[in-house]
mmCIF file of C-alpha atoms and ligand atoms in Angstrom:
data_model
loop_
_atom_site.group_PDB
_atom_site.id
_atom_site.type_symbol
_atom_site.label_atom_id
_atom_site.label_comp_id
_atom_site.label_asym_id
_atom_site.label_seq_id
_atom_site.Cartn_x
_atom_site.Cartn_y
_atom_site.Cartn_z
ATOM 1 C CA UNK A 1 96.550 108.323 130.271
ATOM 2 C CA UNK A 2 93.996 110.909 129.496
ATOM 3 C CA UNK A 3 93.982 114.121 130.161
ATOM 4 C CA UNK A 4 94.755 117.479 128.908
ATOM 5 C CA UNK A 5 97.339 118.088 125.780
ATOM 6 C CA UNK A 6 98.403 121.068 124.185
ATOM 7 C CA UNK A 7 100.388 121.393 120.484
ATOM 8 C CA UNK A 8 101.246 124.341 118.128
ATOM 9 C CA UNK A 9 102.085 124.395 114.455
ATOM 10 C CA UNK A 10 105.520 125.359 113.120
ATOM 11 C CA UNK A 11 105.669 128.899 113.847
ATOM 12 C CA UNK A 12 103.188 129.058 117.049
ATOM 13 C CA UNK A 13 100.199 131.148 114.990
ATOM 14 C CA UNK A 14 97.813 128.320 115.651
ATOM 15 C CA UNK A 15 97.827 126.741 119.046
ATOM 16 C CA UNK A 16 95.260 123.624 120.050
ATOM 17 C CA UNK A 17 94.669 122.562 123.923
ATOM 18 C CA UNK A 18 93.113 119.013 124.030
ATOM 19 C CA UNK A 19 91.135 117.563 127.486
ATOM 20 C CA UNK A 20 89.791 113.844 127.614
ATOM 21 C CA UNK A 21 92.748 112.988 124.729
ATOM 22 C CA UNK A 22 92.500 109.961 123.772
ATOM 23 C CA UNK A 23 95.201 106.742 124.453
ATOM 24 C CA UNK A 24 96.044 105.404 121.467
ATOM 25 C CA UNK A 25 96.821 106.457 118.023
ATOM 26 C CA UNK A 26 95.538 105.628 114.324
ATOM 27 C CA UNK A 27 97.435 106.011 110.962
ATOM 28 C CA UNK A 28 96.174 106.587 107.580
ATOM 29 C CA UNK A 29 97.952 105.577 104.024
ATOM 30 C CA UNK A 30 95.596 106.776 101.710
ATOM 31 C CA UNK A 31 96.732 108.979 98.695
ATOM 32 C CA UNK A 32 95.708 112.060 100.202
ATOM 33 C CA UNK A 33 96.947 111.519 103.597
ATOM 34 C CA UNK A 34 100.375 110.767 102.288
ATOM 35 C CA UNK A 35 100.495 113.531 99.423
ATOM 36 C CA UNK A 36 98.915 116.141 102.683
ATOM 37 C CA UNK A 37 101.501 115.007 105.488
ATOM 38 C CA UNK A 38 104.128 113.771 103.158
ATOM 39 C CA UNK A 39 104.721 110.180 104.222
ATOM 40 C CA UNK A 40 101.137 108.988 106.515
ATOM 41 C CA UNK A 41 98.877 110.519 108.696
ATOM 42 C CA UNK A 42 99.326 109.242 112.909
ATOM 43 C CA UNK A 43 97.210 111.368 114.588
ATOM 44 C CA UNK A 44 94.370 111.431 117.834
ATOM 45 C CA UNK A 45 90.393 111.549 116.993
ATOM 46 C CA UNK A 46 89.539 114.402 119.144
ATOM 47 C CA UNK A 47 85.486 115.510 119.725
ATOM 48 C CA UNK A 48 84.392 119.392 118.701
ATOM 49 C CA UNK A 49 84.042 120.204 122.525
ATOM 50 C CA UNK A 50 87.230 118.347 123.721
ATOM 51 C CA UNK A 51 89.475 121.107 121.821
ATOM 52 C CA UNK A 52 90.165 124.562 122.022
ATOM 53 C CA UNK A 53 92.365 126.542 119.182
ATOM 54 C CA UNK A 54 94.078 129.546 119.570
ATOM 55 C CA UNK A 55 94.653 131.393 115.969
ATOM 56 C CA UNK A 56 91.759 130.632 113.973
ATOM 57 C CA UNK A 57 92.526 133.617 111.379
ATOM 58 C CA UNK A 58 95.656 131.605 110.431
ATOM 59 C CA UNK A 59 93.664 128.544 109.364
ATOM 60 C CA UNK A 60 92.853 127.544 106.156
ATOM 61 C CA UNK A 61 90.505 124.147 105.113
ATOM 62 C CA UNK A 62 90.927 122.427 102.370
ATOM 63 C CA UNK A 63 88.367 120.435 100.558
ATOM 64 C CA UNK A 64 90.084 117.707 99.619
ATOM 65 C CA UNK A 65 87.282 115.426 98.855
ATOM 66 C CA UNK A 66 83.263 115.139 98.868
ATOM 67 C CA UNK A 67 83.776 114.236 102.539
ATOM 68 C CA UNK A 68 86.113 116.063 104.116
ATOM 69 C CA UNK A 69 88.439 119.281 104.599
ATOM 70 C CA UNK A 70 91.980 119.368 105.564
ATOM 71 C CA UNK A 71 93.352 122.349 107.449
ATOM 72 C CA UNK A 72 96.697 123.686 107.978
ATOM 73 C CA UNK A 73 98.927 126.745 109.332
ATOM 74 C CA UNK A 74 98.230 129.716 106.942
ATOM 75 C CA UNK A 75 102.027 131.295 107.753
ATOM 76 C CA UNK A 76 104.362 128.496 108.474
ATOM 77 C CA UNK A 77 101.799 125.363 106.213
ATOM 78 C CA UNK A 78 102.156 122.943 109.011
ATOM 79 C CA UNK A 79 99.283 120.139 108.816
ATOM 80 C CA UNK A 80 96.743 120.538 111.246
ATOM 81 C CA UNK A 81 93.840 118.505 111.230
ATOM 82 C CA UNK A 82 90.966 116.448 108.955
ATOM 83 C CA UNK A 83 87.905 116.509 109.685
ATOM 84 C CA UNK A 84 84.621 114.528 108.394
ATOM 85 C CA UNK A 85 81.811 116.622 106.906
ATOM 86 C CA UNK A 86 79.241 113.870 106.312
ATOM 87 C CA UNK A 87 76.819 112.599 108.234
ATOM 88 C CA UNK A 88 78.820 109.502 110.529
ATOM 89 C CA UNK A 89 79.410 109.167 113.982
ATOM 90 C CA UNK A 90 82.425 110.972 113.955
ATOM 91 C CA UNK A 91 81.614 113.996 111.966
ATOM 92 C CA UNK A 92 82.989 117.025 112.524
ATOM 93 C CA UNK A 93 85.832 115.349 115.120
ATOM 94 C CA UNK A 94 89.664 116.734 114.858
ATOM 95 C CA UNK A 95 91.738 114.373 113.573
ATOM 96 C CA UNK A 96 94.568 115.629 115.005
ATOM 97 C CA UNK A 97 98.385 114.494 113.955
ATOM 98 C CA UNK A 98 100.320 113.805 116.542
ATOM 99 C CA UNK A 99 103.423 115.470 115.610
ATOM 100 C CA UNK A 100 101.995 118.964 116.410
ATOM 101 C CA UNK A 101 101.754 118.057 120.168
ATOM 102 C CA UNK A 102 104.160 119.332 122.694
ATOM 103 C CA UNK A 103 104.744 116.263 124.409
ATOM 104 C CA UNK A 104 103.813 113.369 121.964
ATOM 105 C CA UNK A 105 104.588 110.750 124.052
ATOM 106 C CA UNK A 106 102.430 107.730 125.909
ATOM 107 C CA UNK A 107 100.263 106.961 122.797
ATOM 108 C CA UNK A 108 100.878 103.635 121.086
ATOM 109 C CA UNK A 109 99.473 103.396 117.652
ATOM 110 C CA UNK A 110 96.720 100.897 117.606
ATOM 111 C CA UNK A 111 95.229 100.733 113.911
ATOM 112 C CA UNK A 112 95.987 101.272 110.476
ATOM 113 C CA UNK A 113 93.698 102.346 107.139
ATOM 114 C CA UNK A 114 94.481 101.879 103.866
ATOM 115 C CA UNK A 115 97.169 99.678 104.533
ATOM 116 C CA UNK A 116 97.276 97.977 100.790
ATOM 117 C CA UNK A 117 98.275 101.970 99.855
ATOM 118 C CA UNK A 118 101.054 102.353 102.426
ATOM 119 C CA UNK A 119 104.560 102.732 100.665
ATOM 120 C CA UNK A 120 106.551 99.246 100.467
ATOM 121 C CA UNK A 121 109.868 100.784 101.600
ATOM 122 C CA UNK A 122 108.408 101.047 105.373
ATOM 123 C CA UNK A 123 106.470 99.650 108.023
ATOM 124 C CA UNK A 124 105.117 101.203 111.690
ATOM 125 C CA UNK A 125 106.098 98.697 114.290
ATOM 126 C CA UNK A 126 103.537 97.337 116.655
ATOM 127 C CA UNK A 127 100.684 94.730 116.246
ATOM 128 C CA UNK A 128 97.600 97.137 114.928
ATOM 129 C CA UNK A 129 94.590 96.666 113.512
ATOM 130 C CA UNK A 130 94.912 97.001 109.789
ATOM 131 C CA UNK A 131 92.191 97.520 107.260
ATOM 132 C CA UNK A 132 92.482 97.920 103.430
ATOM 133 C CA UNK A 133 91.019 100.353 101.590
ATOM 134 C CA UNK A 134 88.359 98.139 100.353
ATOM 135 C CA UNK A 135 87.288 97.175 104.187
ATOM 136 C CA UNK A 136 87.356 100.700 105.384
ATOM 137 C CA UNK A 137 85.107 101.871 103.072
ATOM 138 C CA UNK A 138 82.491 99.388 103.135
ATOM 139 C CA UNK A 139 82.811 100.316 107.031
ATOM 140 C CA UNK A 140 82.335 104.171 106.414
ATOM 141 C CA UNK A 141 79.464 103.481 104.505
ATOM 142 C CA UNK A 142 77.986 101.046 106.689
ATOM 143 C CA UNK A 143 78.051 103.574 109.474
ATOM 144 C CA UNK A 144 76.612 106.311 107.614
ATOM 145 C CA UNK A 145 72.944 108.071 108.727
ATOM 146 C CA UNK A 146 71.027 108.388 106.026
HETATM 147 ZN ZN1 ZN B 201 102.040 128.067 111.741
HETATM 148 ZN ZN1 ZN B 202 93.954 109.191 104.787
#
């Protein structure tokens, strides 16, 4: 169902309202997404105008590559969001994980990148669509504007 969500980091210093969230859910495996959130990243691609934060000054972004920053809770170091800073259809989106939502509920996870990097010792239940490595990045570059 969309609609509106709200989440919070650890300690409440950075709060996020969501409107027109989306349904379903995507995980990541890559390196950085597992060394950043500890295990994967399952979170909610949210537009710029869909979300509102509360506690900006307790923000920090991380560069963590040529084509993105990662953000999280300067007082408490919760994870709080990716986001794209090239040139694709989805840059500057929120990818937000979905353990920093109040009520994380109603969201199956649909897809899964860099599944050849996942950990052996588990596996997310649920038929999703999987890519490897390999296939999402041909499909980044595909889709970027030149
Ligand atoms: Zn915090
Ligand atoms: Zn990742």
């Amino acid at each position: 169902m969309a609609g509106v969500r709200t989440g919070r980091c650890l300690c409440g210093a950075v709060q996020i309202s969501i409107r027109n969230a989306p349904v379903a859910l995507g995980a990541c495996h890559c390196e950085n997404c597992r060394r950043w959130t500890g295990s994967a990243l399952i979170g909610l691609t949210v537009a710029p105008e869909d979300i509102a934060i509360v506690g900006s000054d307790s923000v920090t972004a991380y560069r963590s590559s040529d084509w993105a920053t990662r953000s999280f809770c300067s007082v408490c170091g919760s994870t709080l969001w990716y986001r794209l800073t090239v040139p694709t259809p989805e840059e500057g989106s929120y990818e937000i994980p979905v353990g920093l939502l109040d009520n994380p509920h109603g969201l199956p996870l649909t897809s899964e990148i860099y599944i050849d990097r996942k950990p052996d010792g588990y596996v997310l239940a649920g038929a999703t669509r999987q890519q490897t490595a390999a296939e999402f990045e041909a499909f980044i570059q595909a889709s970027m504007k030149e």
